[in-house]
XYZ file of N, CA and C in Angstrom:
669
model
N 97.048 107.667 111.136
C 98.762 107.994 111.795
C 99.134 109.299 112.656
N 99.218 109.370 113.495
C 99.284 110.496 115.048
C 100.957 110.690 115.010
N 101.944 109.951 114.026
C 103.195 111.221 114.312
C 104.425 110.550 113.043
N 105.474 111.755 113.160
C 105.918 111.825 112.087
C 107.077 110.015 112.382
N 107.211 110.307 112.985
C 108.055 108.995 113.568
C 107.613 107.411 113.164
N 106.318 107.559 112.654
C 105.407 106.351 111.914
C 106.233 106.331 111.085
N 107.030 107.162 109.657
C 107.226 107.171 109.047
C 108.903 107.127 108.401
N 109.019 106.208 107.556
C 110.963 106.140 107.993
C 111.267 106.988 107.105
N 112.941 107.510 106.988
C 113.049 108.406 106.709
C 113.695 107.882 105.005
N 113.113 108.371 103.997
C 113.904 107.631 102.769
C 115.138 107.245 102.994
N 115.513 105.981 102.023
C 117.180 105.588 102.447
C 117.882 105.979 100.912
N 117.234 107.014 100.038
C 117.590 107.996 98.560
C 117.614 108.736 98.578
N 118.082 109.615 98.140
C 117.223 111.249 97.819
C 116.292 110.921 96.685
N 114.696 111.330 96.531
C 113.859 110.985 95.896
C 113.905 112.730 94.913
N 113.966 112.682 94.143
C 114.089 114.361 92.902
C 112.671 115.265 93.255
N 111.601 114.677 93.794
C 110.515 115.756 93.716
C 110.175 115.185 95.079
N 109.590 116.259 95.994
C 109.008 115.746 97.590
C 107.889 115.054 97.069
N 106.778 115.138 95.663
C 105.227 114.595 95.413
C 106.447 112.806 95.649
N 107.468 112.597 95.070
C 107.903 111.246 95.007
C 108.331 110.791 96.923
N 108.761 111.640 97.757
C 109.186 111.301 98.569
C 108.320 111.104 99.184
N 107.239 111.591 99.496
C 105.751 111.288 100.014
C 105.397 110.072 99.756
N 105.217 110.241 98.014
C 104.244 108.338 97.941
C 105.297 107.315 98.220
N 106.728 107.421 98.297
C 107.716 106.021 98.873
C 107.337 106.417 100.708
N 107.321 106.945 101.077
C 106.828 107.229 102.882
C 105.603 106.613 103.365
N 104.971 107.048 101.834
C 103.392 106.262 102.682
C 103.345 105.201 101.978
N 103.924 104.403 101.676
C 103.866 103.171 100.352
C 104.772 102.500 101.540
N 105.730 102.697 101.976
C 106.482 101.868 102.828
C 105.771 101.777 104.548
N 105.028 102.960 104.535
C 104.468 102.604 105.986
C 103.101 101.568 105.277
N 102.601 101.737 104.543
C 101.450 100.832 104.702
C 102.062 99.348 104.411
N 103.392 99.141 103.686
C 103.589 98.002 103.576
C 104.298 97.381 104.913
N 104.855 98.280 105.650
C 105.400 98.212 107.203
C 104.293 97.636 108.217
N 102.920 98.279 107.869
C 101.546 98.073 108.872
C 101.531 98.882 109.878
N 102.399 100.408 109.212
C 101.550 101.832 110.142
C 100.281 101.837 109.578
N 99.169 101.507 109.367
C 98.313 101.823 108.714
C 96.805 100.346 109.048
N 96.406 100.828 109.563
C 95.383 98.693 109.805
C 93.741 99.524 108.761
N 93.386 97.923 108.725
C 92.129 98.235 107.624
C 91.054 98.701 108.400
N 90.549 99.775 107.692
C 89.867 100.367 107.927
C 89.708 101.799 108.597
N 91.075 102.381 108.731
C 91.545 103.442 109.166
C 91.332 104.490 108.158
N 91.086 105.223 108.594
C 90.640 106.822 107.499
C 92.178 107.811 107.954
N 92.570 107.648 106.665
C 93.215 108.877 106.205
C 93.202 110.468 105.479
N 93.156 111.194 106.496
C 93.438 112.437 105.771
C 94.571 113.363 105.540
N 93.894 113.637 104.623
C 95.481 114.841 103.821
C 96.083 115.698 104.564
N 95.346 116.407 105.230
C 96.112 117.434 106.821
C 96.759 117.039 108.148
N 96.481 115.775 107.573
C 97.276 115.144 109.003
C 98.016 114.614 108.182
N 98.631 114.292 106.677
C 99.295 113.352 106.446
C 100.729 114.506 106.346
N 99.986 115.236 106.391
C 100.988 117.141 105.671
C 101.927 117.320 106.756
N 101.113 117.259 107.988
C 101.775 117.649 108.986
C 102.475 116.926 109.308
N 102.383 115.163 109.703
C 103.137 114.781 109.586
C 104.375 114.233 108.264
N 104.433 114.752 108.025
C 105.452 114.572 106.489
C 105.652 115.922 106.727
N 105.598 117.073 106.810
C 106.020 118.236 107.212
C 106.062 118.636 105.446
N 104.925 118.721 105.114
C 105.160 119.001 103.737
C 103.671 119.363 103.012
N 103.288 119.977 102.073
C 102.063 120.790 101.632
C 100.913 119.484 101.012
N 99.514 119.926 100.857
C 98.744 118.871 101.114
C 98.702 118.474 99.308
N 99.080 119.492 98.782
C 99.640 118.735 97.496
C 99.767 117.083 97.043
N 100.996 117.201 97.235
C 101.766 115.739 97.125
C 101.915 114.975 97.655
N 100.596 115.021 98.962
C 100.161 114.044 99.627
C 99.246 113.969 99.018
N 97.981 114.858 98.530
C 96.865 114.209 97.660
C 97.184 113.052 96.488
N 98.392 113.464 96.011
C 99.165 112.375 94.284
C 98.891 111.741 95.152
N 99.730 111.271 96.274
C 100.321 110.160 96.585
C 99.231 109.349 96.863
N 98.036 109.962 97.687
C 97.003 108.471 98.308
C 95.662 108.680 96.360
N 96.361 109.475 95.586
C 95.797 109.002 93.998
C 96.532 107.778 93.357
N 97.440 107.467 93.870
C 98.193 106.658 93.010
C 98.050 105.429 94.145
N 98.052 105.129 95.462
C 97.692 104.105 96.353
C 96.396 103.594 96.483
N 95.570 104.297 96.039
C 94.295 104.503 95.657
C 93.916 103.630 94.723
N 94.834 104.082 93.132
C 94.555 103.366 91.765
C 95.874 101.632 91.777
N 96.542 101.475 92.882
C 97.318 100.673 93.147
C 96.177 99.785 94.423
N 95.127 99.901 94.932
C 94.632 99.268 95.622
C 95.325 99.078 96.934
N 96.275 99.997 97.069
C 96.347 99.588 98.538
C 95.832 100.421 99.734
N 94.844 101.915 98.893
C 93.814 102.153 99.942
C 92.674 102.767 98.765
N 91.475 103.128 99.439
C 90.125 103.169 98.366
C 89.276 104.370 98.933
N 88.565 104.541 97.980
C 87.973 106.176 98.173
C 85.936 105.747 98.550
N 86.285 106.113 99.059
C 84.208 105.980 99.600
C 83.653 106.638 98.704
N 82.164 106.449 98.737
C 81.217 107.802 98.105
C 81.405 109.050 98.829
N 81.973 109.254 99.957
C 81.964 110.344 100.432
C 83.194 110.632 100.599
N 84.150 110.596 99.307
C 85.375 110.850 99.460
C 86.612 110.364 100.613
N 85.905 109.909 101.588
C 87.010 109.623 102.350
C 88.134 108.585 101.898
N 89.452 108.727 102.120
C 90.427 107.174 102.028
C 90.831 106.878 103.193
N 90.604 105.294 102.807
C 90.207 104.415 103.815
C 91.637 103.552 103.595
N 92.020 102.834 104.549
C 92.783 101.249 104.395
C 91.374 100.595 104.026
N 91.819 99.488 103.197
C 91.229 98.347 103.005
C 90.218 97.387 103.803
N 89.370 96.818 104.017
C 88.935 95.876 105.030
C 88.943 94.742 103.964
N 88.985 93.578 104.189
C 89.323 92.157 103.599
C 88.512 91.134 104.194
N 87.814 90.515 102.610
C 86.871 89.701 102.531
C 87.221 87.880 102.548
N 87.135 87.339 102.805
C 87.639 85.765 102.286
C 87.367 85.703 101.260
N 86.527 85.698 100.346
C 86.921 85.813 98.893
C 88.526 86.658 97.922
N 87.833 87.732 99.127
C 89.053 88.487 98.344
C 90.279 88.272 98.792
N 90.876 87.741 99.643
C 92.574 87.177 100.313
C 92.516 86.130 99.657
N 91.706 84.990 99.362
C 92.296 83.665 98.446
C 92.205 83.896 97.413
N 91.493 85.529 96.167
C 91.816 85.770 94.911
C 93.318 86.438 95.309
N 93.917 86.888 96.370
C 95.217 88.077 96.377
C 96.162 86.517 96.555
N 96.094 85.776 97.594
C 96.306 84.626 97.831
C 96.985 83.525 96.399
N 96.210 83.211 95.337
C 96.502 82.177 95.024
C 97.429 83.503 93.553
N 96.830 84.502 93.569
C 97.579 85.839 92.635
C 99.147 85.506 93.204
N 99.198 85.906 94.797
C 100.626 86.129 94.939
C 101.528 84.959 94.567
N 101.216 83.704 94.702
C 101.415 82.448 94.878
C 102.183 82.096 93.237
N 101.141 82.550 92.510
C 101.776 82.527 90.954
C 102.999 83.427 89.986
N 102.789 84.656 91.355
C 103.747 85.828 90.438
C 105.043 85.375 91.316
N 104.578 85.246 92.413
C 105.873 85.401 93.250
C 106.983 84.040 93.132
N 105.797 83.050 92.571
C 106.704 81.585 92.306
C 107.729 82.211 91.016
N 106.687 82.618 90.280
C 107.061 83.203 88.822
C 108.989 83.956 89.222
N 108.681 85.316 90.084
C 109.830 85.958 90.417
C 110.670 85.337 91.024
N 110.363 84.318 91.620
C 111.632 83.534 92.095
C 112.253 82.491 91.225
N 111.873 81.984 90.802
C 112.542 81.071 89.083
C 113.417 82.226 88.758
N 112.596 82.934 88.419
C 113.678 84.202 87.419
C 114.717 84.684 88.029
N 114.809 84.822 89.612
C 115.463 85.076 90.070
C 116.697 83.742 90.041
N 116.573 82.705 90.180
C 117.403 81.781 90.473
C 118.921 81.741 89.794
N 118.851 82.278 88.482
C 119.921 81.956 88.212
C 121.299 83.373 88.299
N 120.582 84.566 89.401
C 121.325 85.061 89.787
C 121.775 84.929 91.000
N 121.955 83.684 91.514
C 122.292 83.727 92.602
C 123.132 82.989 93.116
N 123.728 83.487 93.373
C 125.917 83.094 93.672
C 125.463 83.040 95.536
N 127.236 82.539 95.829
C 127.373 82.335 96.540
C 126.665 83.525 97.721
N 127.117 84.623 97.130
C 127.276 86.463 98.053
C 125.975 86.722 98.256
N 124.701 86.244 97.197
C 123.382 86.583 97.379
C 123.386 85.793 98.124
N 123.480 84.228 98.311
C 123.002 83.396 99.466
C 123.174 83.647 100.329
N 124.132 84.303 100.900
C 124.655 84.623 101.798
C 123.778 85.925 102.562
N 123.059 87.038 101.610
C 122.745 88.081 102.150
C 121.271 87.393 102.258
N 120.470 86.541 101.927
C 119.471 85.809 101.585
C 119.148 85.375 103.243
N 120.329 84.390 103.636
C 120.862 83.490 104.794
C 120.447 84.771 105.719
N 121.398 85.373 105.796
C 121.458 86.888 107.135
C 119.664 87.942 107.105
N 119.253 87.479 105.934
C 118.026 88.258 106.583
C 117.202 87.246 106.909
N 117.067 86.174 106.237
C 116.298 84.866 107.147
C 116.544 85.077 108.469
N 118.060 84.718 109.419
C 118.340 84.997 110.140
C 117.445 86.321 110.805
N 117.422 87.289 110.934
C 116.620 88.489 111.302
C 115.203 88.304 111.586
N 114.394 87.134 110.615
C 113.108 86.626 110.546
C 113.190 85.960 111.528
N 113.993 85.120 111.922
C 114.475 84.102 112.951
C 114.199 84.221 114.217
N 115.169 85.450 114.497
C 115.282 86.096 115.664
C 114.306 86.713 116.120
N 113.632 87.427 115.004
C 112.329 88.329 115.103
C 111.034 87.788 115.733
N 110.662 86.306 115.411
C 110.023 85.019 115.231
C 110.273 84.446 116.791
N 111.619 84.438 117.323
C 111.798 84.178 118.575
C 111.215 85.661 119.849
N 111.561 86.575 119.344
C 111.312 87.845 120.638
C 110.317 88.494 120.589
N 109.287 87.568 119.370
C 108.192 88.448 119.295
C 107.805 89.973 118.995
N 108.844 90.148 117.891
C 109.284 91.549 117.839
C 108.061 92.091 116.258
N 107.312 91.981 116.570
C 106.239 92.521 115.468
C 106.953 93.266 114.605
N 107.443 94.535 114.585
C 108.018 95.416 113.714
C 109.566 95.099 113.260
N 110.032 94.140 113.468
C 111.192 93.438 112.975
C 110.976 92.322 111.719
N 110.082 92.051 112.460
C 109.548 90.544 111.818
C 108.978 91.346 110.246
N 108.646 92.317 110.670
C 107.600 92.918 109.231
C 108.862 92.899 108.071
N 109.419 93.662 109.024
C 110.894 94.438 108.228
C 111.493 93.460 107.682
N 111.891 92.829 108.069
C 112.982 91.576 108.002
C 112.442 90.533 106.614
N 111.290 90.239 106.860
C 110.215 89.708 105.953
C 110.457 90.047 104.210
N 109.830 91.130 104.640
C 109.247 92.217 103.412
C 111.136 92.097 102.867
N 111.910 92.378 103.424
C 113.289 92.436 102.632
C 113.395 91.055 102.303
N 113.262 90.612 103.092
C 114.174 88.532 102.589
C 113.886 88.604 101.396
N 112.131 88.688 100.584
C 111.152 88.533 100.138
C 111.700 89.423 98.458
N 111.550 90.469 98.880
C 112.190 91.479 97.617
C 113.149 91.665 96.890
N 113.918 91.235 98.553
C 116.112 90.730 98.128
C 116.160 89.710 96.810
N 115.210 88.572 96.902
C 115.253 87.545 96.233
C 114.805 87.999 94.786
N 113.218 88.749 94.695
C 112.404 88.808 93.472
C 113.592 89.827 93.106
N 113.944 90.878 93.513
C 115.195 91.929 92.536
C 115.802 91.514 91.697
N 116.212 90.365 92.186
C 117.839 89.265 91.615
C 117.299 88.986 90.187
N 116.396 88.612 89.501
C 115.951 88.817 88.630
C 115.119 90.337 87.139
N 115.156 90.814 88.455
C 114.943 91.977 87.551
C 113.805 91.630 87.278
N 112.545 91.303 87.461
C 110.875 91.418 87.056
C 110.371 92.549 86.850
N 110.508 93.543 86.789
C 109.630 95.291 86.460
C 108.388 94.842 86.636
N 107.778 94.835 85.277
C 106.517 94.662 85.647
C 106.271 93.493 86.695
N 106.107 91.769 86.887
C 105.794 91.238 87.894
C 106.163 91.822 88.915
N 106.891 92.713 89.710
C 107.153 92.907 90.990
C 106.522 94.220 91.143
N 105.814 95.219 90.288
C 105.197 95.935 90.488
C 103.633 95.217 90.828
N 103.626 94.104 90.178
C 102.018 93.780 90.839
C 102.409 93.001 91.542
N 103.231 92.064 92.115
C 103.699 91.877 93.488
C 103.549 92.656 94.868
N 104.231 93.851 94.583
C 103.550 94.862 95.668
C 102.860 95.369 95.554
N 102.101 95.684 94.700
C 100.684 96.105 95.088
C 99.888 95.004 95.823
N 99.838 93.520 95.719
C 99.284 92.828 96.409
C 99.804 92.517 97.908
N 101.169 92.795 98.337
C 101.448 93.403 99.327
C 100.851 94.204 100.266
N 100.824 95.673 98.993
C 100.374 96.695 99.500
C 98.807 96.449 100.352
N 98.063 95.205 99.761
C 96.583 95.169 99.972
C 96.414 94.120 101.043
N 97.491 93.418 101.523
C 97.021 92.394 102.938
C 98.238 92.562 103.958
N 98.851 94.021 103.693
C 100.071 94.507 104.975
C 99.166 94.873 105.901
N 98.514 95.710 105.750
C 97.516 96.385 107.069
C 96.920 94.750 107.534
N 96.221 93.780 107.255
C 95.490 93.043 108.136
C 96.233 92.124 108.233
N 97.288 91.107 107.719
C 98.284 90.856 108.276
C 98.949 91.793 109.481
N 99.270 92.379 109.665
C 99.786 93.415 110.767
C 99.061 93.588 111.749
N 97.751 93.307 111.822
C 96.377 93.174 112.720
C 96.192 92.165 113.230
N 96.004 91.358 112.190
C 96.714 89.585 113.460
C 97.133 89.536 113.819
N 99.023 90.100 113.525
C 99.894 90.085 114.491
C 99.742 90.915 115.250
N 99.415 91.915 115.468
C 99.222 92.753 116.954
C 98.000 91.955 117.772
N 97.007 91.143 117.073
C 96.016 90.505 117.554
C 96.462 89.349 118.719
N 97.329 88.314 117.406
C 97.806 86.901 118.141
C 99.599 86.639 118.280
N 100.724 87.520 117.595
C 101.438 87.593 117.755
C 101.926 86.815 116.386
N 103.519 86.851 116.474
C 103.960 86.383 115.705
C 104.552 84.777 115.915
N 104.717 84.139 117.022
C 105.127 83.333 117.363
C 105.342 81.715 116.981
N 104.125 82.144 116.310
C 103.180 80.594 115.732
C 103.255 80.832 114.511
N 103.759 81.974 113.792
C 103.695 82.028 112.763
C 104.870 80.980 111.651
N 104.352 80.072 110.703
C 105.530 79.606 109.716
C 106.462 80.250 109.117
N 107.128 79.611 109.574
C 108.778 79.937 108.581
C 108.865 78.921 107.464
N 109.187 79.048 106.403
C 109.653 78.511 105.452
C 110.820 78.708 104.453
N 111.187 79.837 105.277
C 112.281 80.222 104.479
C 113.742 79.685 104.655
N 113.952 78.911 105.440
C 114.764 77.466 105.724
C 114.786 76.588 104.105
N 113.315 76.123 103.997
C 112.920 75.213 103.049
C 113.360 76.241 101.632
N 113.079 77.107 101.492
C 113.404 78.144 100.639
C 114.731 78.404 100.573
N 115.666 78.581 101.200
C 117.126 78.540 100.966
C 117.804 77.426 100.086
N 117.325 76.489 101.147
C 117.705 75.046 100.891
C 117.192 74.645 98.810
N 116.327 75.139 98.977
C 115.684 74.914 97.671
C 116.513 75.861 96.488
N 116.611 76.523 96.836
C 117.669 77.552 96.013
C 118.913 77.417 95.953
N 119.922 76.856 97.020
C 120.938 76.413 97.048
C 121.240 75.438 96.256
N 119.545 74.360 95.942
C 120.106 73.195 95.045
C 120.137 73.607 93.857
N 118.934 74.789 93.473
C 119.418 75.113 91.873
C 118.211 74.491 91.232
N 117.390 74.108 92.061
C 116.089 73.443 91.050
C 114.859 74.364 91.545
N 114.178 74.707 90.278
C 113.178 75.562 90.142
C 111.535 74.743 90.702
N 111.211 73.946 90.648
C 110.375 73.527 91.109
C 110.414 73.516 92.720
N 111.687 72.950 93.356
C 111.780 72.826 94.714
C 111.337 74.343 95.448
N 111.857 75.148 94.171
C 111.774 76.513 94.896
C 110.291 76.835 95.163
N 109.756 76.934 93.550
C 108.274 77.096 93.484
C 107.217 76.369 94.698
N 107.634 75.066 94.620
C 107.102 74.417 96.503
C 107.251 75.060 97.470
N 108.226 75.954 97.927
C 109.117 76.653 99.181
C 107.765 77.716 99.094
N 108.280 78.672 97.692
C 107.076 79.806 97.768
C 105.760 79.938 97.645
N 104.767 78.584 97.476
C 103.952 78.574 97.574
C 102.974 78.259 98.962
N 104.104 77.848 99.693
C 103.831 77.069 100.688
C 103.790 78.440 102.206
N 105.272 79.046 101.514
C 105.041 80.354 102.453
C 103.762 81.065 102.635
N 103.984 81.136 101.466
C 102.256 81.678 101.172
C 100.997 81.353 101.550
N 100.614 80.191 101.068
C 99.350 79.594 101.277
C 99.390 79.780 103.153
N 100.639 78.687 103.654
C 100.947 78.633 105.019
C 100.469 80.454 106.112
N 100.840 81.448 105.458
C 101.083 82.414 105.720
C 99.632 83.318 105.490
N 99.324 83.588 104.325
C 97.767 83.822 104.346
C 96.617 83.223 104.658
N 96.868 81.629 104.375
C 96.140 80.813 104.181
C 95.128 80.334 106.226
N 96.379 81.256 106.966
C 96.090 80.821 108.171
C 95.333 81.750 108.293
N 95.214 82.794 108.059
C 93.798 84.100 108.525
C 92.553 83.488 108.380
N 92.049 83.200 109.511
C 90.671 82.747 109.729
C 89.101 83.568 109.025
N 88.479 83.564 108.926
C 87.185 84.416 108.717
C 87.306 85.519 109.263
N 86.893 84.798 110.552
C 87.033 85.469 111.898
C 87.501 86.617 111.903
N 89.076 86.580 111.655
C 89.882 87.273 111.963
C 89.953 88.492 111.137
N 89.402 88.262 109.872
C 88.637 89.491 108.520
C 87.855 90.732 109.505
N 87.055 90.210 110.696
C 86.000 91.065 110.895
C 87.102 92.081 111.594
């Protein structure tokens, strides 16, 4: 991480510096600011975030426990690399959890919520057309989590976030190498499924969106 500009300013006031630092680093991982294999130093992050090493150390500890980061035998903190086996397992877990979260949210999607999701999808579509990686990552993240949060799935949501944290660096690396213009966009299918009110259609759209996104990453791209 070379600049404090890589970190978003929190949207809300956090009670402690420790909490603020955790969410800023976590958000940076989700938005692809760290790439697989990237080594992270406590001193460097503390300088970027204008804080003491202590809250950074605690943030890295929490993110390591969430598998977003890993601690090597030499005590270096790095962004994990991915194997085909691990990616397949994460993909299957995301399908199971996100299908459940989307179905749980379905009864809470009214006209206002559906319109909000449509506006977010328009941002995703525009980003794909403009080949804008940063905007695509941000809008795609907001689209999915805006939907999932409607059902207030506290336990499921934390598990989904952990899985996204594990794959975000890899996906961003693939986007940098190959762009986003060829990415499948199943959001329109999902929006139509939500409007129909049929849980099975919603599950199918979520499953296809995840499998076509993560499943399209080849073993060669993991290296």
